[in-house]
PDB file of C-alpha atoms in Angstrom:
ATOM      1  CA  MET A 104     124.100  69.359  97.626  1.00  0.00           C
ATOM      2  CA  ASP A 105     125.338  72.974  97.527  1.00  0.00           C
ATOM      3  CA  ASP A 106     122.528  75.491  96.948  1.00  0.00           C
ATOM      4  CA  ALA A 107     124.547  77.119  94.171  1.00  0.00           C
ATOM      5  CA  GLN A 108     124.632  73.788  92.276  1.00  0.00           C
ATOM      6  CA  MET A 109     120.921  73.052  92.609  1.00  0.00           C
ATOM      7  CA  THR A 110     118.792  73.151  89.484  1.00  0.00           C
ATOM      8  CA  PHE A 111     115.636  75.214  89.083  1.00  0.00           C
ATOM      9  CA  TRP A 112     113.432  72.153  89.671  1.00  0.00           C
ATOM     10  CA  GLU A 113     115.388  71.194  92.789  1.00  0.00           C
ATOM     11  CA  HIS A 114     114.813  74.711  94.137  1.00  0.00           C
ATOM     12  CA  LEU A 115     111.098  74.251  93.438  1.00  0.00           C
ATOM     13  CA  ASP A 116     111.154  70.969  95.387  1.00  0.00           C
ATOM     14  CA  VAL A 117     112.738  72.749  98.355  1.00  0.00           C
ATOM     15  CA  LEU A 118     110.137  75.519  98.127  1.00  0.00           C
ATOM     16  CA  ARG A 119     107.298  72.983  97.923  1.00  0.00           C
ATOM     17  CA  ASP A 120     108.651  71.169 100.987  1.00  0.00           C
ATOM     18  CA  SER A 121     108.854  74.469 102.891  1.00  0.00           C
ATOM     19  CA  ILE A 122     105.295  75.445 101.933  1.00  0.00           C
ATOM     20  CA  ILE A 123     103.980  72.049 103.041  1.00  0.00           C
ATOM     21  CA  ARG A 124     105.759  72.431 106.384  1.00  0.00           C
ATOM     22  CA  MET A 125     104.247  75.918 106.828  1.00  0.00           C
ATOM     23  CA  ILE A 126     100.732  74.675 106.087  1.00  0.00           C
ATOM     24  CA  VAL A 127     101.123  71.687 108.421  1.00  0.00           C
ATOM     25  CA  ALA A 128     102.426  73.914 111.232  1.00  0.00           C
ATOM     26  CA  ALA A 129      99.553  76.392 110.810  1.00  0.00           C
ATOM     27  CA  VAL A 130      96.933  73.604 110.660  1.00  0.00           C
ATOM     28  CA  VAL A 131      98.342  71.816 113.728  1.00  0.00           C
ATOM     29  CA  MET A 132      98.353  75.038 115.747  1.00  0.00           C
ATOM     30  CA  GLY A 133      94.869  75.807 114.423  1.00  0.00           C
ATOM     31  CA  VAL A 134      93.583  72.404 115.590  1.00  0.00           C
ATOM     32  CA  VAL A 135      95.056  73.049 119.041  1.00  0.00           C
ATOM     33  CA  ALA A 136      93.353  76.460 119.139  1.00  0.00           C
ATOM     34  CA  PHE A 137      90.079  74.884 117.925  1.00  0.00           C
ATOM     35  CA  CYS A 138      90.183  72.415 120.833  1.00  0.00           C
ATOM     36  CA  LEU A 139      90.687  75.284 123.283  1.00  0.00           C
ATOM     37  CA  LYS A 140      87.374  76.916 122.409  1.00  0.00           C
ATOM     38  CA  GLU A 141      86.477  78.271 125.842  1.00  0.00           C
ATOM     39  CA  PRO A 142      89.736  80.121 126.654  1.00  0.00           C
ATOM     40  CA  LEU A 143      90.083  81.171 123.017  1.00  0.00           C
ATOM     41  CA  PHE A 144      86.731  82.957 122.869  1.00  0.00           C
ATOM     42  CA  ASP A 145      87.066  84.259 126.421  1.00  0.00           C
ATOM     43  CA  ILE A 146      89.982  86.271 125.053  1.00  0.00           C
ATOM     44  CA  VAL A 147      88.412  87.169 121.704  1.00  0.00           C
ATOM     45  CA  LEU A 148      85.084  88.299 123.180  1.00  0.00           C
ATOM     46  CA  ALA A 149      86.477  90.040 126.271  1.00  0.00           C
ATOM     47  CA  PRO A 150      86.396  93.591 124.775  1.00  0.00           C
ATOM     48  CA  LYS A 151      82.596  93.464 124.448  1.00  0.00           C
ATOM     49  CA  ASP A 152      82.091  93.538 128.235  1.00  0.00           C
ATOM     50  CA  SER A 153      82.381  96.655 130.369  1.00  0.00           C
ATOM     51  CA  ASP A 154      84.645  94.895 132.895  1.00  0.00           C
ATOM     52  CA  PHE A 155      87.426  94.634 130.287  1.00  0.00           C
ATOM     53  CA  ILE A 156      90.696  96.090 131.580  1.00  0.00           C
ATOM     54  CA  THR A 157      90.658  99.042 129.151  1.00  0.00           C
ATOM     55  CA  TYR A 158      87.215 100.187 130.268  1.00  0.00           C
ATOM     56  CA  ARG A 159      88.135  99.827 133.932  1.00  0.00           C
ATOM     57  CA  TRP A 160      91.187 102.002 133.316  1.00  0.00           C
ATOM     58  CA  LEU A 161      89.292 104.688 131.367  1.00  0.00           C
ATOM     59  CA  GLY A 162      86.188 104.586 133.535  1.00  0.00           C
ATOM     60  CA  GLY A 163      82.721 105.457 132.291  1.00  0.00           C
ATOM     61  CA  GLU A 164      79.269 103.951 132.521  1.00  0.00           C
ATOM     62  CA  ALA A 165      78.758 100.203 132.514  1.00  0.00           C
ATOM     63  CA  PHE A 166      77.383  98.765 129.299  1.00  0.00           C
ATOM     64  CA  SER A 167      76.492  95.421 127.824  1.00  0.00           C
ATOM     65  CA  ILE A 168      76.753  94.262 124.224  1.00  0.00           C
ATOM     66  CA  ASN A 169      74.902  91.109 123.249  1.00  0.00           C
ATOM     67  CA  LEU A 170      76.052  89.294 120.143  1.00  0.00           C
ATOM     68  CA  ILE A 171      73.655  87.216 118.064  1.00  0.00           C
ATOM     69  CA  ASN A 172      74.036  84.498 115.454  1.00  0.00           C
ATOM     70  CA  THR A 173      72.002  84.630 112.245  1.00  0.00           C
ATOM     71  CA  GLY A 174      73.227  81.589 110.306  1.00  0.00           C
ATOM     72  CA  LEU A 175      72.849  77.881 110.935  1.00  0.00           C
ATOM     73  CA  ALA A 176      76.539  77.072 110.470  1.00  0.00           C
ATOM     74  CA  GLU A 177      77.868  80.551 111.229  1.00  0.00           C
ATOM     75  CA  GLN A 178      79.157  79.913 114.753  1.00  0.00           C
ATOM     76  CA  PHE A 179      80.984  76.750 113.699  1.00  0.00           C
ATOM     77  CA  LEU A 180      82.550  78.515 110.703  1.00  0.00           C
ATOM     78  CA  ILE A 181      83.596  81.452 112.896  1.00  0.00           C
ATOM     79  CA  HIS A 182      85.121  78.994 115.371  1.00  0.00           C
ATOM     80  CA  MET A 183      87.148  77.457 112.534  1.00  0.00           C
ATOM     81  CA  LYS A 184      88.188  80.851 111.119  1.00  0.00           C
ATOM     82  CA  VAL A 185      89.345  82.226 114.457  1.00  0.00           C
ATOM     83  CA  ALA A 186      91.198  78.998 115.292  1.00  0.00           C
ATOM     84  CA  LEU A 187      92.952  79.065 111.903  1.00  0.00           C
ATOM     85  CA  MET A 188      93.972  82.709 112.283  1.00  0.00           C
ATOM     86  CA  VAL A 189      95.353  82.018 115.757  1.00  0.00           C
ATOM     87  CA  GLY A 190      97.107  78.940 114.389  1.00  0.00           C
ATOM     88  CA  VAL A 191      98.814  81.015 111.680  1.00  0.00           C
ATOM     89  CA  LEU A 192      99.807  83.634 114.263  1.00  0.00           C
ATOM     90  CA  VAL A 193     101.260  81.065 116.675  1.00  0.00           C
ATOM     91  CA  ALA A 194     103.071  79.237 113.863  1.00  0.00           C
ATOM     92  CA  SER A 195     104.336  82.473 112.272  1.00  0.00           C
ATOM     93  CA  PRO A 196     107.846  82.338 113.846  1.00  0.00           C
ATOM     94  CA  TYR A 197     108.382  78.894 112.338  1.00  0.00           C
ATOM     95  CA  ILE A 198     106.899  80.037 109.007  1.00  0.00           C
ATOM     96  CA  LEU A 199     109.271  83.019 108.910  1.00  0.00           C
ATOM     97  CA  PHE A 200     112.186  80.731 109.772  1.00  0.00           C
ATOM     98  CA  LEU A 201     111.368  78.434 106.834  1.00  0.00           C
ATOM     99  CA  LEU A 202     111.044  81.395 104.463  1.00  0.00           C
ATOM    100  CA  PHE A 203     114.359  82.827 105.586  1.00  0.00           C
ATOM    101  CA  ARG A 204     116.074  79.439 105.318  1.00  0.00           C
ATOM    102  CA  PHE A 205     114.883  79.178 101.717  1.00  0.00           C
ATOM    103  CA  ILE A 206     115.945  82.712 100.743  1.00  0.00           C
ATOM    104  CA  ALA A 207     119.172  82.990 102.786  1.00  0.00           C
ATOM    105  CA  PRO A 208     121.465  80.975 100.431  1.00  0.00           C
ATOM    106  CA  ALA A 209     120.871  83.563  97.702  1.00  0.00           C
ATOM    107  CA  LEU A 210     122.027  86.443  99.939  1.00  0.00           C
ATOM    108  CA  TYR A 211     125.471  87.762 100.752  1.00  0.00           C
ATOM    109  CA  GLU A 212     126.611  87.705 104.385  1.00  0.00           C
ATOM    110  CA  ASN A 213     125.875  91.407 104.997  1.00  0.00           C
ATOM    111  CA  GLU A 214     122.494  91.030 103.269  1.00  0.00           C
ATOM    112  CA  ARG A 215     121.641  88.144 105.594  1.00  0.00           C
ATOM    113  CA  ARG A 216     122.427  90.261 108.648  1.00  0.00           C
ATOM    114  CA  TYR A 217     120.213  93.082 107.402  1.00  0.00           C
ATOM    115  CA  SER A 218     117.487  90.613 106.462  1.00  0.00           C
ATOM    116  CA  VAL A 219     117.449  89.097 109.948  1.00  0.00           C
ATOM    117  CA  ARG A 220     117.229  92.521 111.589  1.00  0.00           C
ATOM    118  CA  ILE A 221     114.482  93.702 109.258  1.00  0.00           C
ATOM    119  CA  THR A 222     112.459  90.499 109.614  1.00  0.00           C
ATOM    120  CA  VAL A 223     112.683  90.439 113.412  1.00  0.00           C
ATOM    121  CA  ALA A 224     111.868  94.148 113.677  1.00  0.00           C
ATOM    122  CA  ALA A 225     108.926  93.901 111.267  1.00  0.00           C
ATOM    123  CA  TYR A 226     107.531  90.848 113.040  1.00  0.00           C
ATOM    124  CA  ALA A 227     107.861  92.409 116.500  1.00  0.00           C
ATOM    125  CA  MET A 228     106.196  95.632 115.353  1.00  0.00           C
ATOM    126  CA  PHE A 229     103.354  93.737 113.688  1.00  0.00           C
ATOM    127  CA  LEU A 230     102.666  91.854 116.929  1.00  0.00           C
ATOM    128  CA  LEU A 231     102.855  95.105 118.893  1.00  0.00           C
ATOM    129  CA  GLY A 232     100.271  96.612 116.549  1.00  0.00           C
ATOM    130  CA  ILE A 233      97.930  93.682 117.190  1.00  0.00           C
ATOM    131  CA  VAL A 234      98.359  94.064 120.961  1.00  0.00           C
ATOM    132  CA  VAL A 235      97.713  97.832 120.857  1.00  0.00           C
ATOM    133  CA  ASN A 236      94.602  97.255 118.767  1.00  0.00           C
ATOM    134  CA  TYR A 237      93.260  94.556 121.102  1.00  0.00           C
ATOM    135  CA  PHE A 238      93.774  96.530 124.316  1.00  0.00           C
ATOM    136  CA  ILE A 239      93.119 100.098 123.131  1.00  0.00           C
ATOM    137  CA  ILE A 240      91.738 100.705 119.647  1.00  0.00           C
ATOM    138  CA  PHE A 241      89.257  97.872 119.212  1.00  0.00           C
ATOM    139  CA  PRO A 242      87.675  98.162 122.697  1.00  0.00           C
ATOM    140  CA  LEU A 243      87.064 101.884 122.175  1.00  0.00           C
ATOM    141  CA  THR A 244      85.520 101.168 118.787  1.00  0.00           C
ATOM    142  CA  VAL A 245      83.325  98.414 120.207  1.00  0.00           C
ATOM    143  CA  ARG A 246      82.100 100.572 123.071  1.00  0.00           C
ATOM    144  CA  PHE A 247      81.181 103.470 120.823  1.00  0.00           C
ATOM    145  CA  LEU A 248      79.689 101.667 117.840  1.00  0.00           C
ATOM    146  CA  GLY A 249      78.151  98.871 119.907  1.00  0.00           C
ATOM    147  CA  THR A 250      76.248 101.286 122.138  1.00  0.00           C
ATOM    148  CA  TYR A 251      75.535 104.053 119.617  1.00  0.00           C
ATOM    149  CA  GLN A 252      71.840 104.670 118.909  1.00  0.00           C
ATOM    150  CA  VAL A 253      70.139 107.173 116.650  1.00  0.00           C
ATOM    151  CA  SER A 254      67.012 106.713 118.794  1.00  0.00           C
ATOM    152  CA  GLU A 255      66.082 104.891 121.990  1.00  0.00           C
ATOM    153  CA  THR A 256      63.437 103.067 119.998  1.00  0.00           C
ATOM    154  CA  VAL A 257      66.123 101.422 117.867  1.00  0.00           C
ATOM    155  CA  SER A 258      68.116  98.736 119.649  1.00  0.00           C
ATOM    156  CA  ASN A 259      71.416  97.282 118.448  1.00  0.00           C
ATOM    157  CA  MET A 260      71.574  93.640 117.411  1.00  0.00           C
ATOM    158  CA  LEU A 261      75.199  92.904 116.540  1.00  0.00           C
ATOM    159  CA  THR A 262      76.177  89.651 114.898  1.00  0.00           C
ATOM    160  CA  ILE A 263      79.180  87.683 116.069  1.00  0.00           C
ATOM    161  CA  SER A 264      80.361  87.619 112.448  1.00  0.00           C
ATOM    162  CA  SER A 265      80.490  91.421 112.341  1.00  0.00           C
ATOM    163  CA  TYR A 266      82.375  91.508 115.648  1.00  0.00           C
ATOM    164  CA  ILE A 267      85.000  88.948 114.574  1.00  0.00           C
ATOM    165  CA  ASP A 268      85.472  90.452 111.108  1.00  0.00           C
ATOM    166  CA  THR A 269      85.999  93.927 112.600  1.00  0.00           C
ATOM    167  CA  LEU A 270      88.511  92.595 115.130  1.00  0.00           C
ATOM    168  CA  MET A 271      90.514  90.805 112.450  1.00  0.00           C
ATOM    169  CA  MET A 272      90.399  93.727 110.026  1.00  0.00           C
ATOM    170  CA  MET A 273      91.520  96.263 112.635  1.00  0.00           C
ATOM    171  CA  SER A 274      94.241  93.935 113.910  1.00  0.00           C
ATOM    172  CA  LEU A 275      95.606  93.678 110.378  1.00  0.00           C
ATOM    173  CA  ILE A 276      95.370  97.446 109.846  1.00  0.00           C
ATOM    174  CA  PHE A 277      97.255  98.274 113.031  1.00  0.00           C
ATOM    175  CA  GLY A 278      99.771  95.525 112.419  1.00  0.00           C
ATOM    176  CA  ILE A 279     100.554  97.251 109.111  1.00  0.00           C
ATOM    177  CA  ILE A 280     100.502 100.759 110.619  1.00  0.00           C
ATOM    178  CA  PHE A 281     103.090  99.684 113.191  1.00  0.00           C
ATOM    179  CA  GLU A 282     105.475  98.864 110.344  1.00  0.00           C
ATOM    180  CA  ILE A 283     106.050 102.608 109.844  1.00  0.00           C
ATOM    181  CA  PRO A 284     109.401 102.642 111.748  1.00  0.00           C
ATOM    182  CA  VAL A 285     110.651  99.589 109.831  1.00  0.00           C
ATOM    183  CA  VAL A 286     109.655 101.037 106.452  1.00  0.00           C
ATOM    184  CA  SER A 287     111.240 104.371 107.419  1.00  0.00           C
ATOM    185  CA  TRP A 288     114.432 102.554 108.381  1.00  0.00           C
ATOM    186  CA  LEU A 289     114.560 100.776 105.019  1.00  0.00           C
ATOM    187  CA  LEU A 290     113.961 104.008 103.095  1.00  0.00           C
ATOM    188  CA  ALA A 291     116.692 105.718 105.119  1.00  0.00           C
ATOM    189  CA  ILE A 292     119.159 102.901 104.391  1.00  0.00           C
ATOM    190  CA  PHE A 293     118.578 103.349 100.662  1.00  0.00           C
ATOM    191  CA  GLY A 294     118.900 107.126 100.979  1.00  0.00           C
ATOM    192  CA  LEU A 295     115.267 107.795 100.084  1.00  0.00           C
ATOM    193  CA  LEU A 296     114.262 109.400 103.389  1.00  0.00           C
ATOM    194  CA  LYS A 297     115.864 112.081 105.552  1.00  0.00           C
ATOM    195  CA  ALA A 298     115.113 112.899 109.189  1.00  0.00           C
ATOM    196  CA  SER A 299     115.140 116.605 108.294  1.00  0.00           C
ATOM    197  CA  TRP A 300     112.314 116.028 105.829  1.00  0.00           C
ATOM    198  CA  MET A 301     110.213 114.225 108.431  1.00  0.00           C
ATOM    199  CA  SER A 302     110.835 116.979 110.994  1.00  0.00           C
ATOM    200  CA  GLN A 303     110.002 119.690 108.461  1.00  0.00           C
ATOM    201  CA  TYR A 304     106.625 118.092 107.674  1.00  0.00           C
ATOM    202  CA  ARG A 305     105.798 117.091 111.250  1.00  0.00           C
ATOM    203  CA  ARG A 306     102.729 119.364 111.394  1.00  0.00           C
ATOM    204  CA  HIS A 307     101.391 117.888 108.180  1.00  0.00           C
ATOM    205  CA  ALA A 308     102.004 114.405 109.574  1.00  0.00           C
ATOM    206  CA  VAL A 309     100.094 115.227 112.770  1.00  0.00           C
ATOM    207  CA  ILE A 310      97.095 116.398 110.758  1.00  0.00           C
ATOM    208  CA  ALA A 311      97.224 113.246 108.629  1.00  0.00           C
ATOM    209  CA  ILE A 312      97.466 111.115 111.783  1.00  0.00           C
ATOM    210  CA  LEU A 313      94.405 112.798 113.305  1.00  0.00           C
ATOM    211  CA  ILE A 314      92.450 112.236 110.097  1.00  0.00           C
ATOM    212  CA  LEU A 315      93.528 108.588 110.039  1.00  0.00           C
ATOM    213  CA  ALA A 316      92.596 108.153 113.707  1.00  0.00           C
ATOM    214  CA  ALA A 317      89.181 109.704 113.085  1.00  0.00           C
ATOM    215  CA  ALA A 318      88.611 107.358 110.127  1.00  0.00           C
ATOM    216  CA  ILE A 319      89.603 104.267 112.113  1.00  0.00           C
ATOM    217  CA  THR A 320      87.467 105.120 115.139  1.00  0.00           C
ATOM    218  CA  PRO A 321      84.656 107.445 114.038  1.00  0.00           C
ATOM    219  CA  THR A 322      83.703 108.700 117.500  1.00  0.00           C
ATOM    220  CA  GLY A 323      82.726 112.124 118.707  1.00  0.00           C
ATOM    221  CA  ASP A 324      84.813 111.648 121.842  1.00  0.00           C
ATOM    222  CA  ALA A 325      87.959 113.807 121.793  1.00  0.00           C
ATOM    223  CA  LEU A 326      89.645 111.613 124.422  1.00  0.00           C
ATOM    224  CA  THR A 327      89.146 108.511 122.287  1.00  0.00           C
ATOM    225  CA  LEU A 328      90.532 110.316 119.233  1.00  0.00           C
ATOM    226  CA  VAL A 329      93.648 111.334 121.168  1.00  0.00           C
ATOM    227  CA  ILE A 330      94.157 107.828 122.556  1.00  0.00           C
ATOM    228  CA  VAL A 331      93.963 106.357 119.052  1.00  0.00           C
ATOM    229  CA  ALA A 332      96.199 109.022 117.482  1.00  0.00           C
ATOM    230  CA  LEU A 333      98.827 108.959 120.242  1.00  0.00           C
ATOM    231  CA  PRO A 334     100.471 105.604 119.379  1.00  0.00           C
ATOM    232  CA  ILE A 335     100.560 106.501 115.666  1.00  0.00           C
ATOM    233  CA  TRP A 336     102.196 109.849 116.460  1.00  0.00           C
ATOM    234  CA  LEU A 337     104.720 108.106 118.714  1.00  0.00           C
ATOM    235  CA  LEU A 338     105.527 105.765 115.830  1.00  0.00           C
ATOM    236  CA  TYR A 339     106.221 108.787 113.642  1.00  0.00           C
ATOM    237  CA  GLU A 340     108.516 110.344 116.254  1.00  0.00           C
ATOM    238  CA  VAL A 341     110.360 107.060 116.757  1.00  0.00           C
ATOM    239  CA  SER A 342     110.712 106.801 112.979  1.00  0.00           C
ATOM    240  CA  ILE A 343     112.374 110.231 112.881  1.00  0.00           C
ATOM    241  CA  LEU A 344     114.889 109.089 115.479  1.00  0.00           C
ATOM    242  CA  ILE A 345     115.576 105.833 113.608  1.00  0.00           C
ATOM    243  CA  VAL A 346     115.999 107.659 110.304  1.00  0.00           C
ATOM    244  CA  LYS A 347     118.347 110.180 111.922  1.00  0.00           C
ATOM    245  CA  ILE A 348     120.532 107.367 113.269  1.00  0.00           C
ATOM    246  CA  SER A 349     120.443 105.579 109.906  1.00  0.00           C
ATOM    247  CA  ASN A 350     121.367 108.768 108.036  1.00  0.00           C
ATOM    248  CA  GLY A 351     124.291 109.275 110.390  1.00  0.00           C
ATOM    249  CA  SER A 352     125.500 105.694 109.919  1.00  0.00           C
ATOM    250  CA  THR A 353     125.217 105.998 106.138  1.00  0.00           C
ATOM    251  CA  ASN A 354     127.267 109.211 106.116  1.00  0.00           C
ATOM    252  CA  GLU A 355     129.969 107.595 108.267  1.00  0.00           C
ATOM    253  CA  HIS A 356     130.296 104.653 105.864  1.00  0.00           C
ATOM    254  CA  LYS A 357     130.653 107.055 102.966  1.00  0.00           C
TER     255      LYS A 357
END
């Protein structure tokens, strides 16, 4: 049946079928991740050790962070939560495909082309943000906060729950931050953002970026602050370039 001839309830049936497929895909991938416990947590817990690639690249003193468990069922629940999150991440291309397949019939041909570009760009940038956080931002945060002491008489006892929650939260934050070029592109397409404006307020943006970097990784290390702020500043500069190209294309079409 043609999508234009489908009733409201038939559309709901299609949506329900798509949602069920998404949930099944995420659960199946989550079960696979759950069964791969050893390699899964080798990756997740790698940033807590001083032989992690980021620390070897930056240098510095060797350190060791020991994680503890404080709840009877906590480790099992964390295992399930991490496996489910990984399952959703692995299944996300299929989930996005199902969402687009449901929405696409309501779009015009040019809207579909823009939607595909925006979706692919947003997804790629979100994944890039997660990768940057895992290899740069989160390890620096772990090393500083995990080894910070107000006194030598006070030792750190970090829970695995705190470690996992921080990793997931920061991954989400940087995934969203890395959407800046995509959001800028959209605003430029609709004529709500100009490259000249972004260039004019570049100094203000740099200050805001440094404040944001300091809030995300509250360290007293200037090098760490620069390393955290650098990718965000590069995103801003790339956004200016994208907006400039978009503004030029919009003017040509006019």
